[in-house]
Amino acid sequence: MESGLEELMPRLLPVGDCDLPEDFDPTVPPRTPQEYLRRVQLEAAQCPEVVVAQIDPKKLRKKQTISISISGCQPAPEGYSPSLKWQQQQVANFSTVRQNVNKHRNHWRSQHLDSNVTMPKSEDEEGWKKFCLGERLYSEIDTISDNENLGIDYIKMGFPPLLSIVSRMNQATITSVLEYLINWFGEKKFTPELGRWLYALLACLEKPLLPEAHSLIRQLARRCSEVRVLEENRNEEQISALNLMICLVSRYFDQRDLADEPS
């Protein structure tokens, strides 16, 4: 058996001819390198050529709890699927926006923020939701007080994604805020405030995408397709905004399996 193994497997640690004592006992700890290597060879020769693992199928079935969704986007309502020309134009416009953001990022980063602008810390999810969407939308308050007509209260209405703001956000913060807003969107309706911020964050997202960002934008596209189907009033402006999100994710960020089929 030992000679057969040697013919098939080359020796990585060959043991040359050496004078081992007549009383050599492979069961006791080796005293020399030659004895150690010889002991290894003898143990290897005693191992079975084939080993079969004993697996209980019942235990495997109980442990299978992982669920992965690979479904694409739901198709647009009849008559609202965007044309290929429209999608290509949106991708071209978006590409131009991204180039301008990158080109002028350092300039806008150096600009002073207004005294009322306090950007939350990256890990402050609730703070970012209020910052982007406003306390009124965050708290789902529909009433408008009289003093709001005197000017825009950004604390209540939410801060727009100004270049002076988004240019200060690194990629980790951009990904975090994108996650916060997509999580919000998972349970809430689509609003213009949300749409503006999603567009701005996508424009600042660097390629190639990190795995977290890749998963997030796919989640965004699927959610947009769900809301689009449930749009009762068939608001063209609303559906167009949802179409735009799906278009950018699928065609600019190369998630082609989520793309709308041209009408």
mmCIF file with all atom_site columns, C-alpha atoms in Angstrom, residues 13-131:
data_model
loop_
_atom_site.group_PDB
_atom_site.id
_atom_site.type_symbol
_atom_site.label_atom_id
_atom_site.label_alt_id
_atom_site.label_comp_id
_atom_site.label_asym_id
_atom_site.label_entity_id
_atom_site.label_seq_id
_atom_site.pdbx_PDB_ins_code
_atom_site.Cartn_x
_atom_site.Cartn_y
_atom_site.Cartn_z
_atom_site.occupancy
_atom_site.B_iso_or_equiv
_atom_site.pdbx_formal_charge
_atom_site.auth_seq_id
_atom_site.auth_comp_id
_atom_site.auth_asym_id
_atom_site.auth_atom_id
_atom_site.pdbx_PDB_model_num
ATOM 1   C CA . LEU A 1 13  ? 9.495   15.805 2.552   1.00 0.00 ? 13  LEU A CA 1
ATOM 2   C CA . PRO A 1 14  ? 11.485  12.816 1.327   1.00 0.00 ? 14  PRO A CA 1
ATOM 3   C CA . VAL A 1 15  ? 13.299  10.760 3.920   1.00 0.00 ? 15  VAL A CA 1
ATOM 4   C CA . GLY A 1 16  ? 16.592  9.591  2.624   1.00 0.00 ? 16  GLY A CA 1
ATOM 5   C CA . ASP A 1 17  ? 18.363  6.462  3.643   1.00 0.00 ? 17  ASP A CA 1
ATOM 6   C CA . CYS A 1 18  ? 19.201  6.848  7.256   1.00 0.00 ? 18  CYS A CA 1
ATOM 7   C CA . ASP A 1 19  ? 20.260  4.528  9.994   1.00 0.00 ? 19  ASP A CA 1
ATOM 8   C CA . LEU A 1 20  ? 17.296  4.223  12.302  1.00 0.00 ? 20  LEU A CA 1
ATOM 9   C CA . PRO A 1 21  ? 17.943  2.278  15.482  1.00 0.00 ? 21  PRO A CA 1
ATOM 10  C CA . GLU A 1 22  ? 16.731  -1.291 15.581  1.00 0.00 ? 22  GLU A CA 1
ATOM 11  C CA . ASP A 1 23  ? 14.531  -0.464 18.548  1.00 0.00 ? 23  ASP A CA 1
ATOM 12  C CA . PHE A 1 24  ? 12.761  2.379  16.640  1.00 0.00 ? 24  PHE A CA 1
ATOM 13  C CA . ASP A 1 25  ? 9.215   2.601  18.007  1.00 0.00 ? 25  ASP A CA 1
ATOM 14  C CA . PRO A 1 26  ? 6.827   4.810  15.967  1.00 0.00 ? 26  PRO A CA 1
ATOM 15  C CA . THR A 1 27  ? 4.439   5.045  18.923  1.00 0.00 ? 27  THR A CA 1
ATOM 16  C CA . VAL A 1 28  ? 6.803   7.091  21.093  1.00 0.00 ? 28  VAL A CA 1
ATOM 17  C CA . PRO A 1 29  ? 7.696   10.776 20.495  1.00 0.00 ? 29  PRO A CA 1
ATOM 18  C CA . PRO A 1 30  ? 10.423  11.117 17.846  1.00 0.00 ? 30  PRO A CA 1
ATOM 19  C CA . ARG A 1 31  ? 13.895  12.089 18.965  1.00 0.00 ? 31  ARG A CA 1
ATOM 20  C CA . THR A 1 32  ? 15.384  13.122 15.605  1.00 0.00 ? 32  THR A CA 1
ATOM 21  C CA . PRO A 1 33  ? 14.058  14.767 12.408  1.00 0.00 ? 33  PRO A CA 1
ATOM 22  C CA . GLN A 1 34  ? 14.438  11.454 10.564  1.00 0.00 ? 34  GLN A CA 1
ATOM 23  C CA . GLU A 1 35  ? 12.309  9.656  13.133  1.00 0.00 ? 35  GLU A CA 1
ATOM 24  C CA . TYR A 1 36  ? 9.653   12.385 12.947  1.00 0.00 ? 36  TYR A CA 1
ATOM 25  C CA . LEU A 1 37  ? 9.387   12.245 9.146   1.00 0.00 ? 37  LEU A CA 1
ATOM 26  C CA . ARG A 1 38  ? 9.352   8.455  9.141   1.00 0.00 ? 38  ARG A CA 1
ATOM 27  C CA . ARG A 1 39  ? 6.540   8.499  11.696  1.00 0.00 ? 39  ARG A CA 1
ATOM 28  C CA . VAL A 1 40  ? 4.536   10.886 9.505   1.00 0.00 ? 40  VAL A CA 1
ATOM 29  C CA . GLN A 1 41  ? 4.921   8.536  6.533   1.00 0.00 ? 41  GLN A CA 1
ATOM 30  C CA . LEU A 1 42  ? 3.769   5.550  8.499   1.00 0.00 ? 42  LEU A CA 1
ATOM 31  C CA . GLU A 1 43  ? 0.699   7.405  9.797   1.00 0.00 ? 43  GLU A CA 1
ATOM 32  C CA . ALA A 1 44  ? -0.194  8.594  6.271   1.00 0.00 ? 44  ALA A CA 1
ATOM 33  C CA . ALA A 1 45  ? 0.046   5.041  4.965   1.00 0.00 ? 45  ALA A CA 1
ATOM 34  C CA . GLN A 1 46  ? -2.550  3.948  7.522   1.00 0.00 ? 46  GLN A CA 1
ATOM 35  C CA . CYS A 1 47  ? -5.134  6.533  6.444   1.00 0.00 ? 47  CYS A CA 1
ATOM 36  C CA . PRO A 1 48  ? -8.003  5.220  4.276   1.00 0.00 ? 48  PRO A CA 1
ATOM 37  C CA . GLU A 1 49  ? -7.917  6.210  0.610   1.00 0.00 ? 49  GLU A CA 1
ATOM 38  C CA . VAL A 1 50  ? -11.556 7.358  0.647   1.00 0.00 ? 50  VAL A CA 1
ATOM 39  C CA . VAL A 1 51  ? -13.421 8.989  3.525   1.00 0.00 ? 51  VAL A CA 1
ATOM 40  C CA . VAL A 1 52  ? -17.209 9.350  3.462   1.00 0.00 ? 52  VAL A CA 1
ATOM 41  C CA . ALA A 1 53  ? -18.878 11.913 5.725   1.00 0.00 ? 53  ALA A CA 1
ATOM 42  C CA . GLN A 1 54  ? -21.952 10.717 7.589   1.00 0.00 ? 54  GLN A CA 1
ATOM 43  C CA . ILE A 1 55  ? -24.617 13.419 6.998   1.00 0.00 ? 55  ILE A CA 1
ATOM 44  C CA . ASP A 1 56  ? -28.117 13.373 8.428   1.00 0.00 ? 56  ASP A CA 1
ATOM 45  C CA . PRO A 1 57  ? -30.455 14.886 5.756   1.00 0.00 ? 57  PRO A CA 1
ATOM 46  C CA . LYS A 1 58  ? -33.068 15.662 8.411   1.00 0.00 ? 58  LYS A CA 1
ATOM 47  C CA . LYS A 1 59  ? -30.683 18.021 10.210  1.00 0.00 ? 59  LYS A CA 1
ATOM 48  C CA . LEU A 1 60  ? -29.842 19.788 6.959   1.00 0.00 ? 60  LEU A CA 1
ATOM 49  C CA . ARG A 1 61  ? -33.492 20.477 6.179   1.00 0.00 ? 61  ARG A CA 1
ATOM 50  C CA . LYS A 1 62  ? -33.978 22.038 9.601   1.00 0.00 ? 62  LYS A CA 1
ATOM 51  C CA . LYS A 1 63  ? -30.987 24.348 9.155   1.00 0.00 ? 63  LYS A CA 1
ATOM 52  C CA . GLN A 1 64  ? -31.955 25.740 5.766   1.00 0.00 ? 64  GLN A CA 1
ATOM 53  C CA . THR A 1 65  ? -33.183 29.219 6.707   1.00 0.00 ? 65  THR A CA 1
ATOM 54  C CA . ILE A 1 66  ? -31.455 31.425 4.107   1.00 0.00 ? 66  ILE A CA 1
ATOM 55  C CA . SER A 1 67  ? -33.774 33.127 1.607   1.00 0.00 ? 67  SER A CA 1
ATOM 56  C CA . ILE A 1 68  ? -32.412 35.161 -1.309  1.00 0.00 ? 68  ILE A CA 1
ATOM 57  C CA . SER A 1 69  ? -34.615 37.147 -3.652  1.00 0.00 ? 69  SER A CA 1
ATOM 58  C CA . ILE A 1 70  ? -33.426 37.465 -7.241  1.00 0.00 ? 70  ILE A CA 1
ATOM 59  C CA . SER A 1 71  ? -36.667 38.753 -8.691  1.00 0.00 ? 71  SER A CA 1
ATOM 60  C CA . GLY A 1 72  ? -36.579 41.735 -11.009 1.00 0.00 ? 72  GLY A CA 1
ATOM 61  C CA . CYS A 1 73  ? -38.735 44.839 -11.117 1.00 0.00 ? 73  CYS A CA 1
ATOM 62  C CA . GLN A 1 74  ? -42.451 44.696 -11.676 1.00 0.00 ? 74  GLN A CA 1
ATOM 63  C CA . PRO A 1 75  ? -43.426 45.992 -15.120 1.00 0.00 ? 75  PRO A CA 1
ATOM 64  C CA . ALA A 1 76  ? -44.786 49.519 -15.452 1.00 0.00 ? 76  ALA A CA 1
ATOM 65  C CA . PRO A 1 77  ? -48.564 50.037 -15.683 1.00 0.00 ? 77  PRO A CA 1
ATOM 66  C CA . GLU A 1 78  ? -49.897 49.760 -19.201 1.00 0.00 ? 78  GLU A CA 1
ATOM 67  C CA . GLY A 1 79  ? -49.117 52.906 -21.143 1.00 0.00 ? 79  GLY A CA 1
ATOM 68  C CA . TYR A 1 80  ? -46.495 54.169 -18.656 1.00 0.00 ? 80  TYR A CA 1
ATOM 69  C CA . SER A 1 81  ? -43.447 52.135 -19.646 1.00 0.00 ? 81  SER A CA 1
ATOM 70  C CA . PRO A 1 82  ? -40.651 54.561 -20.652 1.00 0.00 ? 82  PRO A CA 1
ATOM 71  C CA . SER A 1 83  ? -39.267 54.440 -24.166 1.00 0.00 ? 83  SER A CA 1
ATOM 72  C CA . LEU A 1 84  ? -35.663 53.425 -24.798 1.00 0.00 ? 84  LEU A CA 1
ATOM 73  C CA . LYS A 1 85  ? -34.920 56.908 -26.150 1.00 0.00 ? 85  LYS A CA 1
ATOM 74  C CA . TRP A 1 86  ? -36.205 58.501 -22.954 1.00 0.00 ? 86  TRP A CA 1
ATOM 75  C CA . GLN A 1 87  ? -34.122 56.159 -20.817 1.00 0.00 ? 87  GLN A CA 1
ATOM 76  C CA . GLN A 1 88  ? -30.982 56.843 -22.838 1.00 0.00 ? 88  GLN A CA 1
ATOM 77  C CA . GLN A 1 89  ? -31.532 60.598 -22.506 1.00 0.00 ? 89  GLN A CA 1
ATOM 78  C CA . GLN A 1 90  ? -31.909 60.321 -18.719 1.00 0.00 ? 90  GLN A CA 1
ATOM 79  C CA . VAL A 1 91  ? -28.695 58.333 -18.483 1.00 0.00 ? 91  VAL A CA 1
ATOM 80  C CA . ALA A 1 92  ? -26.868 60.968 -20.560 1.00 0.00 ? 92  ALA A CA 1
ATOM 81  C CA . ASN A 1 93  ? -28.221 63.793 -18.382 1.00 0.00 ? 93  ASN A CA 1
ATOM 82  C CA . PHE A 1 94  ? -27.308 61.932 -15.214 1.00 0.00 ? 94  PHE A CA 1
ATOM 83  C CA . SER A 1 95  ? -23.781 61.291 -16.480 1.00 0.00 ? 95  SER A CA 1
ATOM 84  C CA . THR A 1 96  ? -23.340 65.029 -17.100 1.00 0.00 ? 96  THR A CA 1
ATOM 85  C CA . VAL A 1 97  ? -24.570 65.824 -13.590 1.00 0.00 ? 97  VAL A CA 1
ATOM 86  C CA . ARG A 1 98  ? -22.095 63.368 -12.072 1.00 0.00 ? 98  ARG A CA 1
ATOM 87  C CA . GLN A 1 99  ? -19.216 64.865 -14.038 1.00 0.00 ? 99  GLN A CA 1
ATOM 88  C CA . ASN A 1 100 ? -20.103 68.370 -12.883 1.00 0.00 ? 100 ASN A CA 1
ATOM 89  C CA . VAL A 1 101 ? -20.412 67.247 -9.260  1.00 0.00 ? 101 VAL A CA 1
ATOM 90  C CA . ASN A 1 102 ? -16.968 65.626 -9.353  1.00 0.00 ? 102 ASN A CA 1
ATOM 91  C CA . LYS A 1 103 ? -15.430 68.586 -11.131 1.00 0.00 ? 103 LYS A CA 1
ATOM 92  C CA . HIS A 1 104 ? -16.657 71.185 -8.642  1.00 0.00 ? 104 HIS A CA 1
ATOM 93  C CA . ARG A 1 105 ? -16.706 69.065 -5.475  1.00 0.00 ? 105 ARG A CA 1
ATOM 94  C CA . ASN A 1 106 ? -13.666 70.749 -3.891  1.00 0.00 ? 106 ASN A CA 1
ATOM 95  C CA . HIS A 1 107 ? -15.058 74.216 -4.611  1.00 0.00 ? 107 HIS A CA 1
ATOM 96  C CA . TRP A 1 108 ? -18.439 73.533 -3.010  1.00 0.00 ? 108 TRP A CA 1
ATOM 97  C CA . ARG A 1 109 ? -16.864 71.699 -0.096  1.00 0.00 ? 109 ARG A CA 1
ATOM 98  C CA . SER A 1 110 ? -14.950 74.852 0.790   1.00 0.00 ? 110 SER A CA 1
ATOM 99  C CA . GLN A 1 111 ? -18.083 77.008 0.875   1.00 0.00 ? 111 GLN A CA 1
ATOM 100 C CA . HIS A 1 112 ? -19.464 77.986 4.268   1.00 0.00 ? 112 HIS A CA 1
ATOM 101 C CA . LEU A 1 113 ? -22.791 76.496 5.283   1.00 0.00 ? 113 LEU A CA 1
ATOM 102 C CA . ASP A 1 114 ? -25.567 78.706 6.593   1.00 0.00 ? 114 ASP A CA 1
ATOM 103 C CA . SER A 1 115 ? -25.735 78.974 10.359  1.00 0.00 ? 115 SER A CA 1
ATOM 104 C CA . ASN A 1 116 ? -28.951 76.942 10.468  1.00 0.00 ? 116 ASN A CA 1
ATOM 105 C CA . VAL A 1 117 ? -27.394 73.950 8.684   1.00 0.00 ? 117 VAL A CA 1
ATOM 106 C CA . THR A 1 118 ? -26.111 71.284 11.072  1.00 0.00 ? 118 THR A CA 1
ATOM 107 C CA . MET A 1 119 ? -25.342 68.018 9.323   1.00 0.00 ? 119 MET A CA 1
ATOM 108 C CA . PRO A 1 120 ? -25.998 64.923 11.460  1.00 0.00 ? 120 PRO A CA 1
ATOM 109 C CA . LYS A 1 121 ? -23.315 62.366 12.190  1.00 0.00 ? 121 LYS A CA 1
ATOM 110 C CA . SER A 1 122 ? -23.068 59.506 9.728   1.00 0.00 ? 122 SER A CA 1
ATOM 111 C CA . GLU A 1 123 ? -24.575 56.956 12.126  1.00 0.00 ? 123 GLU A CA 1
ATOM 112 C CA . ASP A 1 124 ? -27.533 59.169 13.150  1.00 0.00 ? 124 ASP A CA 1
ATOM 113 C CA . GLU A 1 125 ? -30.312 57.552 11.094  1.00 0.00 ? 125 GLU A CA 1
ATOM 114 C CA . GLU A 1 126 ? -33.197 59.487 12.620  1.00 0.00 ? 126 GLU A CA 1
ATOM 115 C CA . GLY A 1 127 ? -31.248 62.728 12.374  1.00 0.00 ? 127 GLY A CA 1
ATOM 116 C CA . TRP A 1 128 ? -30.621 62.246 8.649   1.00 0.00 ? 128 TRP A CA 1
ATOM 117 C CA . LYS A 1 129 ? -34.245 61.382 7.948   1.00 0.00 ? 129 LYS A CA 1
ATOM 118 C CA . LYS A 1 130 ? -35.358 64.620 9.602   1.00 0.00 ? 130 LYS A CA 1
ATOM 119 C CA . PHE A 1 131 ? -32.562 66.577 7.902   1.00 0.00 ? 131 PHE A CA 1
#
